[in-house]
């Protein structure tokens, strides 16, 4: 696939610096350094902290960078081996490289034409391999197990920070190597903020509690959201929850290969709009997940990408009412030819967590 990109853009070589793309292309997990790739060479440049690791994880030629032999010098040496007599055309990751880093390369390398790669390297990660799907499923399974245990211990009086710490500990205990992102625990009025930051607010009886969490297994992320009520739910809470659940189930049913992300988003969004809460659902319906938590394609009104089998998508509609609270329900699914396979198995009916008197 990289050779196809070299041919399509008529490149002599390309440089990859995004840590997730470096791992996907080379197998190197360190995240620090750069890859130089041409038809004749596969070079991994990193510093002394990672050279041994890189040699074990990748079949690329590993070259150590240091003050006396910096990255620009190594890249120049690689270019000299190409025996290019005409203008040198180099591809670079314009969507992730810092301007200051690009300026260094542009000033010190004898490249006549720099070709932005756009999302071409990122797009190589869209369709997952069977091995990747196995890791993603295991990460989501860890989240399922941790959440089941979390429901046994969550109670009024815990702060949001304490609750988040408990859930994170349970994921680590189940085998997570890291978190996919900072865990969101949003209770009561805070649950109306889709990406609320856990704070010192104490969980109270009658609160909506939204838990958005994920972990990594062998580098691959999980993502799941569940919303429950501490104690008995009010009629208003039940109404909002059931609208979100209806939208989520419809969104799941709409996912399959051959449809666009925008069309799936519309199915769920129309249900929320028809219920009178259209203005309370501002974000897209979902996104892809892999080595990074937010990948493409997305399920959103602005993404017309056609879904393919073995892509991963989250389906996560929500209703957020300032001054009242909010609900989000999220599963992570594998796109199939005729539907999707749900990797999340935590219950989705409204959970009313018993409160001891």
mmCIF file of C-alpha atoms in Angstrom:
data_model
loop_
_atom_site.group_PDB
_atom_site.id
_atom_site.type_symbol
_atom_site.label_atom_id
_atom_site.label_comp_id
_atom_site.label_asym_id
_atom_site.label_seq_id
_atom_site.Cartn_x
_atom_site.Cartn_y
_atom_site.Cartn_z
ATOM 1 C CA UNK A 1 0.000 0.000 0.000
ATOM 2 C CA UNK A 2 2.893 2.350 0.671
ATOM 3 C CA UNK A 3 4.386 1.505 -2.709
ATOM 4 C CA UNK A 4 1.042 2.426 -4.267
ATOM 5 C CA UNK A 5 1.234 5.835 -2.563
ATOM 6 C CA UNK A 6 4.802 6.330 -3.796
ATOM 7 C CA UNK A 7 3.667 5.524 -7.341
ATOM 8 C CA UNK A 8 0.450 7.562 -7.205
ATOM 9 C CA UNK A 9 2.187 10.743 -6.059
ATOM 10 C CA UNK A 10 5.396 10.057 -8.032
ATOM 11 C CA UNK A 11 7.465 10.221 -4.862
ATOM 12 C CA UNK A 12 11.094 9.240 -4.471
ATOM 13 C CA UNK A 13 10.467 8.660 -0.769
ATOM 14 C CA UNK A 14 8.250 9.609 2.144
ATOM 15 C CA UNK A 15 8.768 10.481 5.805
ATOM 16 C CA UNK A 16 6.377 9.280 8.517
ATOM 17 C CA UNK A 17 6.499 10.925 11.948
ATOM 18 C CA UNK A 18 3.021 10.364 13.420
ATOM 19 C CA UNK A 19 3.572 7.841 16.279
ATOM 20 C CA UNK A 20 0.453 5.795 15.479
ATOM 21 C CA UNK A 21 1.338 5.569 11.800
ATOM 22 C CA UNK A 22 4.919 4.681 12.708
ATOM 23 C CA UNK A 23 3.643 1.766 14.756
ATOM 24 C CA UNK A 24 1.152 0.627 12.136
ATOM 25 C CA UNK A 25 3.697 0.698 9.327
ATOM 26 C CA UNK A 26 6.815 -0.565 11.134
ATOM 27 C CA UNK A 27 5.672 -2.310 14.328
ATOM 28 C CA UNK A 28 7.753 0.068 16.489
ATOM 29 C CA UNK A 29 5.819 1.117 19.612
ATOM 30 C CA UNK A 30 8.176 3.777 20.997
ATOM 31 C CA UNK A 31 6.510 6.676 19.217
ATOM 32 C CA UNK A 32 9.670 8.788 19.051
ATOM 33 C CA UNK A 33 11.485 9.193 15.755
ATOM 34 C CA UNK A 34 10.740 8.969 12.053
ATOM 35 C CA UNK A 35 10.442 6.481 9.213
ATOM 36 C CA UNK A 36 12.069 6.947 5.816
ATOM 37 C CA UNK A 37 10.477 4.782 3.149
ATOM 38 C CA UNK A 38 11.291 4.416 -0.542
ATOM 39 C CA UNK A 39 11.103 1.598 -3.048
ATOM 40 C CA UNK A 40 14.585 0.516 -1.957
ATOM 41 C CA UNK A 41 14.822 1.452 1.728
ATOM 42 C CA UNK A 42 12.903 1.053 4.990
ATOM 43 C CA UNK A 43 14.647 3.048 7.716
ATOM 44 C CA UNK A 44 13.576 3.678 11.314
ATOM 45 C CA UNK A 45 15.272 6.638 12.986
ATOM 46 C CA UNK A 46 15.107 6.924 16.778
ATOM 47 C CA UNK A 47 17.315 7.805 19.735
ATOM 48 C CA UNK A 48 19.253 5.644 22.194
ATOM 49 C CA UNK A 49 16.255 5.216 24.522
ATOM 50 C CA UNK A 50 14.508 3.131 21.885
ATOM 51 C CA UNK A 51 17.071 1.603 19.524
ATOM 52 C CA UNK A 52 17.114 -1.821 21.231
ATOM 53 C CA UNK A 53 13.326 -1.889 21.371
ATOM 54 C CA UNK A 54 13.058 -0.829 17.731
ATOM 55 C CA UNK A 55 15.379 -3.627 16.668
ATOM 56 C CA UNK A 56 13.172 -6.182 18.392
ATOM 57 C CA UNK A 57 9.851 -4.835 17.168
ATOM 58 C CA UNK A 58 10.584 -3.873 13.570
ATOM 59 C CA UNK A 59 12.275 -5.323 10.504
ATOM 60 C CA UNK A 60 13.243 -1.809 9.372
ATOM 61 C CA UNK A 61 16.894 -0.763 9.367
ATOM 62 C CA UNK A 62 17.328 1.069 12.693
ATOM 63 C CA UNK A 63 19.624 4.123 12.771
ATOM 64 C CA UNK A 64 20.304 5.974 16.017
ATOM 65 C CA UNK A 65 19.973 9.749 16.011
ATOM 66 C CA UNK A 66 22.033 11.929 18.361
ATOM 67 C CA UNK A 67 23.512 15.404 18.532
ATOM 68 C CA UNK A 68 26.379 14.513 16.215
ATOM 69 C CA UNK A 69 24.185 12.565 13.824
ATOM 70 C CA UNK A 70 20.781 14.208 13.844
ATOM 71 C CA UNK A 71 17.600 13.248 12.018
ATOM 72 C CA UNK A 72 18.126 15.649 9.131
ATOM 73 C CA UNK A 73 21.632 14.281 8.522
ATOM 74 C CA UNK A 74 20.379 10.685 8.542
ATOM 75 C CA UNK A 75 17.545 11.509 6.140
ATOM 76 C CA UNK A 76 20.017 13.241 3.830
ATOM 77 C CA UNK A 77 22.219 10.119 3.858
ATOM 78 C CA UNK A 78 19.192 7.997 2.992
ATOM 79 C CA UNK A 79 18.363 10.298 0.088
ATOM 80 C CA UNK A 80 21.910 10.044 -1.259
ATOM 81 C CA UNK A 81 21.507 6.266 -1.571
ATOM 82 C CA UNK A 82 18.588 6.688 -3.953
ATOM 83 C CA UNK A 83 20.768 7.834 -6.855
ATOM 84 C CA UNK A 84 18.129 10.306 -7.989
ATOM 85 C CA UNK A 85 19.548 12.503 -10.747
ATOM 86 C CA UNK A 86 16.505 14.765 -11.170
ATOM 87 C CA UNK A 87 14.399 16.654 -8.641
ATOM 88 C CA UNK A 88 13.761 14.770 -5.385
ATOM 89 C CA UNK A 89 10.086 14.478 -4.481
ATOM 90 C CA UNK A 90 9.438 13.776 -0.786
ATOM 91 C CA UNK A 91 6.089 13.025 0.858
ATOM 92 C CA UNK A 92 5.430 14.244 4.393
ATOM 93 C CA UNK A 93 2.585 14.113 6.920
ATOM 94 C CA UNK A 94 1.287 17.652 6.729
ATOM 95 C CA UNK A 95 -1.698 16.901 9.005
ATOM 96 C CA UNK A 96 0.431 15.874 11.985
ATOM 97 C CA UNK A 97 3.934 17.339 11.583
ATOM 98 C CA UNK A 98 4.695 20.503 13.568
ATOM 99 C CA UNK A 99 5.553 23.546 11.468
ATOM 100 C CA UNK A 100 8.897 23.944 13.283
ATOM 101 C CA UNK A 101 9.869 20.332 12.475
ATOM 102 C CA UNK A 102 8.912 20.756 8.833
ATOM 103 C CA UNK A 103 10.968 23.952 8.636
ATOM 104 C CA UNK A 104 14.058 22.033 9.832
ATOM 105 C CA UNK A 105 13.593 19.397 7.157
ATOM 106 C CA UNK A 106 12.879 21.932 4.433
ATOM 107 C CA UNK A 107 15.963 23.996 5.278
ATOM 108 C CA UNK A 108 18.434 21.117 5.616
ATOM 109 C CA UNK A 109 17.363 18.497 3.066
ATOM 110 C CA UNK A 110 18.027 18.770 -0.694
ATOM 111 C CA UNK A 111 14.384 18.189 -1.560
ATOM 112 C CA UNK A 112 13.049 20.122 -4.527
ATOM 113 C CA UNK A 113 9.385 19.224 -4.047
ATOM 114 C CA UNK A 114 7.616 18.478 -0.774
ATOM 115 C CA UNK A 115 4.332 16.637 -1.333
ATOM 116 C CA UNK A 116 1.735 16.722 1.469
ATOM 117 C CA UNK A 117 0.328 13.256 2.134
ATOM 118 C CA UNK A 118 -2.939 14.465 3.635
ATOM 119 C CA UNK A 119 -4.759 11.544 5.237
ATOM 120 C CA UNK A 120 -3.288 8.849 2.981
ATOM 121 C CA UNK A 121 -1.186 7.171 5.696
ATOM 122 C CA UNK A 122 -3.944 7.517 8.307
ATOM 123 C CA UNK A 123 -6.389 5.923 5.872
ATOM 124 C CA UNK A 124 -4.280 2.763 5.765
ATOM 125 C CA UNK A 125 -5.524 2.116 9.324
ATOM 126 C CA UNK A 126 -9.238 2.320 8.514
ATOM 127 C CA UNK A 127 -9.887 -1.340 7.665
ATOM 128 C CA UNK A 128 -8.676 -3.555 10.497
ATOM 129 C CA UNK A 129 -6.929 -6.914 10.196
ATOM 130 C CA UNK A 130 -8.221 -9.967 12.054
ATOM 131 C CA UNK A 131 -5.422 -9.533 14.589
ATOM 132 C CA UNK A 132 -6.368 -5.908 15.175
ATOM 133 C CA UNK A 133 -10.021 -6.859 15.606
ATOM 134 C CA UNK A 134 -9.006 -9.447 18.193
ATOM 135 C CA UNK A 135 -7.115 -6.823 20.216
ATOM 136 C CA UNK A 136 -9.979 -4.326 19.956
ATOM 137 C CA UNK A 137 -12.485 -6.930 21.100
ATOM 138 C CA UNK A 138 -10.316 -7.835 24.078
ATOM 139 C CA UNK A 139 -9.971 -4.171 25.060
ATOM 140 C CA UNK A 140 -13.749 -3.729 24.959
ATOM 141 C CA UNK A 141 -14.209 -6.940 26.955
ATOM 142 C CA UNK A 142 -11.953 -5.545 29.678
ATOM 143 C CA UNK A 143 -14.179 -2.462 29.822
ATOM 144 C CA UNK A 144 -17.298 -4.625 30.096
ATOM 145 C CA UNK A 145 -15.894 -6.587 33.012
ATOM 146 C CA UNK A 146 -14.624 -3.492 34.803
ATOM 147 C CA UNK A 147 -17.973 -1.718 34.471
ATOM 148 C CA UNK A 148 -19.858 -4.711 35.898
ATOM 149 C CA UNK A 149 -17.622 -4.600 38.985
ATOM 150 C CA UNK A 150 -17.868 -0.805 39.173
ATOM 151 C CA UNK A 151 -21.666 -0.973 39.475
ATOM 152 C CA UNK A 152 -21.208 -3.053 42.625
ATOM 153 C CA UNK A 153 -19.183 -0.381 44.424
ATOM 154 C CA UNK A 154 -20.382 2.991 43.122
ATOM 155 C CA UNK A 155 -22.418 4.877 45.702
ATOM 156 C CA UNK A 156 -23.492 8.324 46.839
ATOM 157 C CA UNK A 157 -20.748 10.261 48.593
ATOM 158 C CA UNK A 158 -18.019 9.250 46.156
ATOM 159 C CA UNK A 159 -16.589 12.177 44.253
ATOM 160 C CA UNK A 160 -16.468 11.975 40.473
ATOM 161 C CA UNK A 161 -12.677 11.771 40.767
ATOM 162 C CA UNK A 162 -12.905 8.832 43.165
ATOM 163 C CA UNK A 163 -15.384 7.040 40.932
ATOM 164 C CA UNK A 164 -13.136 7.555 37.888
ATOM 165 C CA UNK A 165 -10.140 6.212 39.820
ATOM 166 C CA UNK A 166 -12.087 3.097 40.832
ATOM 167 C CA UNK A 167 -13.143 2.382 37.254
ATOM 168 C CA UNK A 168 -9.617 2.919 35.952
ATOM 169 C CA UNK A 169 -8.197 0.597 38.615
ATOM 170 C CA UNK A 170 -10.708 -2.089 37.695
ATOM 171 C CA UNK A 171 -9.722 -1.877 34.014
ATOM 172 C CA UNK A 172 -6.047 -2.202 34.931
ATOM 173 C CA UNK A 173 -6.882 -5.127 37.211
ATOM 174 C CA UNK A 174 -8.663 -6.857 34.313
ATOM 175 C CA UNK A 175 -5.582 -6.568 32.092
ATOM 176 C CA UNK A 176 -5.570 -3.096 30.535
ATOM 177 C CA UNK A 177 -2.094 -1.815 29.726
ATOM 178 C CA UNK A 178 -3.213 1.826 29.642
ATOM 179 C CA UNK A 179 -6.258 4.062 29.273
ATOM 180 C CA UNK A 180 -7.612 5.045 25.863
ATOM 181 C CA UNK A 181 -8.327 8.536 27.221
ATOM 182 C CA UNK A 182 -9.030 10.264 30.531
ATOM 183 C CA UNK A 183 -12.086 8.608 32.050
ATOM 184 C CA UNK A 184 -15.225 10.746 32.135
ATOM 185 C CA UNK A 185 -17.502 10.468 35.161
ATOM 186 C CA UNK A 186 -20.178 13.164 35.006
ATOM 187 C CA UNK A 187 -22.937 13.212 37.610
ATOM 188 C CA UNK A 188 -26.087 15.219 38.134
ATOM 189 C CA UNK A 189 -26.060 18.566 36.341
ATOM 190 C CA UNK A 190 -22.517 17.860 35.111
ATOM 191 C CA UNK A 191 -23.845 15.064 32.901
ATOM 192 C CA UNK A 192 -25.209 17.698 30.501
ATOM 193 C CA UNK A 193 -21.593 18.332 29.401
ATOM 194 C CA UNK A 194 -20.596 15.620 26.881
ATOM 195 C CA UNK A 195 -16.907 15.739 27.841
ATOM 196 C CA UNK A 196 -17.170 16.873 31.443
ATOM 197 C CA UNK A 197 -13.981 16.664 33.496
ATOM 198 C CA UNK A 198 -14.412 14.667 36.727
ATOM 199 C CA UNK A 199 -14.144 16.877 39.769
ATOM 200 C CA UNK A 200 -14.842 17.050 43.470
ATOM 201 C CA UNK A 201 -18.620 16.950 43.095
ATOM 202 C CA UNK A 202 -20.050 14.091 45.125
ATOM 203 C CA UNK A 203 -22.396 11.578 43.541
ATOM 204 C CA UNK A 204 -25.884 12.000 44.943
ATOM 205 C CA UNK A 205 -29.010 9.885 45.044
ATOM 206 C CA UNK A 206 -31.160 10.667 41.997
ATOM 207 C CA UNK A 207 -28.184 11.673 39.835
ATOM 208 C CA UNK A 208 -27.712 10.670 36.241
ATOM 209 C CA UNK A 209 -24.134 9.313 36.133
ATOM 210 C CA UNK A 210 -22.506 9.161 32.715
ATOM 211 C CA UNK A 211 -19.396 6.967 32.469
ATOM 212 C CA UNK A 212 -17.324 7.268 29.278
ATOM 213 C CA UNK A 213 -14.275 5.041 29.518
ATOM 214 C CA UNK A 214 -11.835 2.934 27.571
ATOM 215 C CA UNK A 215 -8.568 1.078 27.835
ATOM 216 C CA UNK A 216 -5.765 -0.240 25.671
ATOM 217 C CA UNK A 217 -4.845 -3.831 24.978
ATOM 218 C CA UNK A 218 -1.654 -4.371 22.956
ATOM 219 C CA UNK A 219 -1.917 -0.752 21.871
ATOM 220 C CA UNK A 220 -5.518 -0.897 20.647
ATOM 221 C CA UNK A 221 -8.249 1.189 22.252
ATOM 222 C CA UNK A 222 -11.723 0.478 23.527
ATOM 223 C CA UNK A 223 -14.498 3.022 23.976
ATOM 224 C CA UNK A 224 -17.804 2.644 25.785
ATOM 225 C CA UNK A 225 -20.328 4.882 27.518
ATOM 226 C CA UNK A 226 -23.088 3.937 29.919
ATOM 227 C CA UNK A 227 -25.416 6.209 31.866
ATOM 228 C CA UNK A 228 -27.215 5.061 35.005
ATOM 229 C CA UNK A 229 -29.202 6.570 37.852
ATOM 230 C CA UNK A 230 -28.196 6.329 41.493
ATOM 231 C CA UNK A 231 -31.425 5.207 43.120
ATOM 232 C CA UNK A 232 -34.783 5.575 41.378
ATOM 233 C CA UNK A 233 -35.091 7.393 38.068
ATOM 234 C CA UNK A 234 -37.626 10.172 37.615
ATOM 235 C CA UNK A 235 -40.147 10.117 34.759
ATOM 236 C CA UNK A 236 -38.140 12.813 32.951
ATOM 237 C CA UNK A 237 -34.936 10.803 33.276
ATOM 238 C CA UNK A 238 -36.690 7.705 31.923
ATOM 239 C CA UNK A 239 -38.106 9.678 28.993
ATOM 240 C CA UNK A 240 -34.736 11.102 27.931
ATOM 241 C CA UNK A 241 -32.944 7.805 28.453
ATOM 242 C CA UNK A 242 -35.436 5.893 26.328
ATOM 243 C CA UNK A 243 -35.154 8.374 23.455
ATOM 244 C CA UNK A 244 -31.361 7.965 23.455
ATOM 245 C CA UNK A 245 -31.662 4.187 23.642
ATOM 246 C CA UNK A 246 -34.115 4.125 20.725
ATOM 247 C CA UNK A 247 -31.737 6.288 18.674
ATOM 248 C CA UNK A 248 -28.756 4.121 19.559
ATOM 249 C CA UNK A 249 -30.497 0.883 18.602
ATOM 250 C CA UNK A 250 -31.602 2.422 15.299
ATOM 251 C CA UNK A 251 -28.062 3.636 14.630
ATOM 252 C CA UNK A 252 -26.664 0.178 15.303
ATOM 253 C CA UNK A 253 -29.213 -1.343 12.931
ATOM 254 C CA UNK A 254 -28.197 1.112 10.184
ATOM 255 C CA UNK A 255 -24.480 0.274 10.264
ATOM 256 C CA UNK A 256 -23.286 -1.965 7.428
ATOM 257 C CA UNK A 257 -20.795 -1.983 4.590
ATOM 258 C CA UNK A 258 -21.804 0.150 1.631
ATOM 259 C CA UNK A 259 -23.588 2.965 3.487
ATOM 260 C CA UNK A 260 -22.161 6.375 4.341
ATOM 261 C CA UNK A 261 -21.291 7.629 7.789
ATOM 262 C CA UNK A 262 -23.637 10.568 7.239
ATOM 263 C CA UNK A 263 -26.599 8.307 6.476
ATOM 264 C CA UNK A 264 -26.092 6.310 9.691
ATOM 265 C CA UNK A 265 -25.836 9.519 11.702
ATOM 266 C CA UNK A 266 -29.109 10.750 10.189
ATOM 267 C CA UNK A 267 -31.049 7.652 11.248
ATOM 268 C CA UNK A 268 -30.248 8.200 14.928
ATOM 269 C CA UNK A 269 -30.332 12.004 14.790
ATOM 270 C CA UNK A 270 -33.821 12.056 13.262
ATOM 271 C CA UNK A 271 -35.196 10.081 16.217
ATOM 272 C CA UNK A 272 -33.757 12.536 18.725
ATOM 273 C CA UNK A 273 -34.967 15.501 16.668
ATOM 274 C CA UNK A 274 -38.489 14.096 16.341
ATOM 275 C CA UNK A 275 -38.604 13.673 20.119
ATOM 276 C CA UNK A 276 -37.913 17.396 20.504
ATOM 277 C CA UNK A 277 -34.270 17.172 21.593
ATOM 278 C CA UNK A 278 -32.478 17.909 18.320
ATOM 279 C CA UNK A 279 -30.742 20.966 19.765
ATOM 280 C CA UNK A 280 -29.456 18.837 22.648
ATOM 281 C CA UNK A 281 -27.398 16.490 20.424
ATOM 282 C CA UNK A 282 -24.484 18.485 19.083
ATOM 283 C CA UNK A 283 -21.761 15.946 18.365
ATOM 284 C CA UNK A 284 -21.513 13.266 15.671
ATOM 285 C CA UNK A 285 -22.965 9.818 16.158
ATOM 286 C CA UNK A 286 -19.603 8.082 16.254
ATOM 287 C CA UNK A 287 -16.040 7.607 15.100
ATOM 288 C CA UNK A 288 -13.585 4.887 14.264
ATOM 289 C CA UNK A 289 -11.189 3.504 16.885
ATOM 290 C CA UNK A 290 -7.837 1.756 16.621
ATOM 291 C CA UNK A 291 -4.369 2.629 17.841
ATOM 292 C CA UNK A 292 -5.803 6.103 18.488
ATOM 293 C CA UNK A 293 -9.157 6.741 20.157
ATOM 294 C CA UNK A 294 -10.596 9.040 17.458
ATOM 295 C CA UNK A 295 -9.870 7.759 13.981
ATOM 296 C CA UNK A 296 -11.634 8.073 10.640
ATOM 297 C CA UNK A 297 -14.121 7.540 9.163
ATOM 298 C CA UNK A 298 -16.733 9.110 11.391
ATOM 299 C CA UNK A 299 -20.474 8.777 11.663
ATOM 300 C CA UNK A 300 -21.409 12.426 11.315
ATOM 301 C CA UNK A 301 -23.453 14.714 9.058
ATOM 302 C CA UNK A 302 -20.248 15.872 7.353
ATOM 303 C CA UNK A 303 -18.629 12.475 6.614
ATOM 304 C CA UNK A 304 -19.803 10.795 3.413
ATOM 305 C CA UNK A 305 -17.162 8.050 3.599
ATOM 306 C CA UNK A 306 -18.625 4.701 2.554
ATOM 307 C CA UNK A 307 -18.223 2.128 5.301
ATOM 308 C CA UNK A 308 -16.327 -1.082 4.549
ATOM 309 C CA UNK A 309 -16.284 -4.451 6.250
ATOM 310 C CA UNK A 310 -13.866 -4.649 9.207
ATOM 311 C CA UNK A 311 -13.955 -0.943 9.905
ATOM 312 C CA UNK A 312 -14.618 -0.059 13.552
ATOM 313 C CA UNK A 313 -17.228 2.513 14.544
ATOM 314 C CA UNK A 314 -18.686 3.766 17.793
ATOM 315 C CA UNK A 315 -22.413 4.466 17.934
ATOM 316 C CA UNK A 316 -22.988 7.024 20.686
ATOM 317 C CA UNK A 317 -26.017 9.293 20.506
ATOM 318 C CA UNK A 318 -26.720 11.591 23.424
ATOM 319 C CA UNK A 319 -29.126 14.163 24.806
ATOM 320 C CA UNK A 320 -27.678 16.908 26.998
ATOM 321 C CA UNK A 321 -30.035 19.314 28.762
ATOM 322 C CA UNK A 322 -28.293 22.177 30.645
ATOM 323 C CA UNK A 323 -29.715 22.578 34.121
ATOM 324 C CA UNK A 324 -31.047 19.007 34.148
ATOM 325 C CA UNK A 325 -28.470 16.450 32.999
ATOM 326 C CA UNK A 326 -27.670 14.216 30.098
ATOM 327 C CA UNK A 327 -27.497 10.699 28.711
ATOM 328 C CA UNK A 328 -25.094 9.015 26.308
ATOM 329 C CA UNK A 329 -25.024 5.344 25.347
ATOM 330 C CA UNK A 330 -22.052 4.079 23.335
ATOM 331 C CA UNK A 331 -21.020 0.765 21.844
ATOM 332 C CA UNK A 332 -18.056 -0.086 19.639
ATOM 333 C CA UNK A 333 -18.889 -2.255 16.618
ATOM 334 C CA UNK A 334 -17.207 -4.024 13.726
ATOM 335 C CA UNK A 335 -18.768 -3.210 10.350
ATOM 336 C CA UNK A 336 -19.808 -6.336 8.411
ATOM 337 C CA UNK A 337 -21.209 -6.831 4.910
ATOM 338 C CA UNK A 338 -24.783 -7.077 6.170
ATOM 339 C CA UNK A 339 -24.702 -5.215 9.493
ATOM 340 C CA UNK A 340 -22.322 -4.973 12.416
ATOM 341 C CA UNK A 341 -20.883 -7.049 15.255
ATOM 342 C CA UNK A 342 -21.165 -5.369 18.630
ATOM 343 C CA UNK A 343 -18.043 -5.674 20.783
ATOM 344 C CA UNK A 344 -19.751 -4.187 23.867
ATOM 345 C CA UNK A 345 -21.945 -6.399 26.046
ATOM 346 C CA UNK A 346 -22.768 -4.269 29.083
ATOM 347 C CA UNK A 347 -26.551 -3.892 29.537
ATOM 348 C CA UNK A 348 -28.186 -0.864 27.944
ATOM 349 C CA UNK A 349 -31.568 -0.761 29.635
ATOM 350 C CA UNK A 350 -31.723 2.015 32.221
ATOM 351 C CA UNK A 351 -29.876 0.820 35.337
ATOM 352 C CA UNK A 352 -31.086 2.094 38.673
ATOM 353 C CA UNK A 353 -28.247 1.405 41.101
ATOM 354 C CA UNK A 354 -29.664 0.533 44.552
ATOM 355 C CA UNK A 355 -28.811 3.021 47.279
ATOM 356 C CA UNK A 356 -28.385 1.793 50.840
ATOM 357 C CA UNK A 357 -30.430 3.759 53.356
#
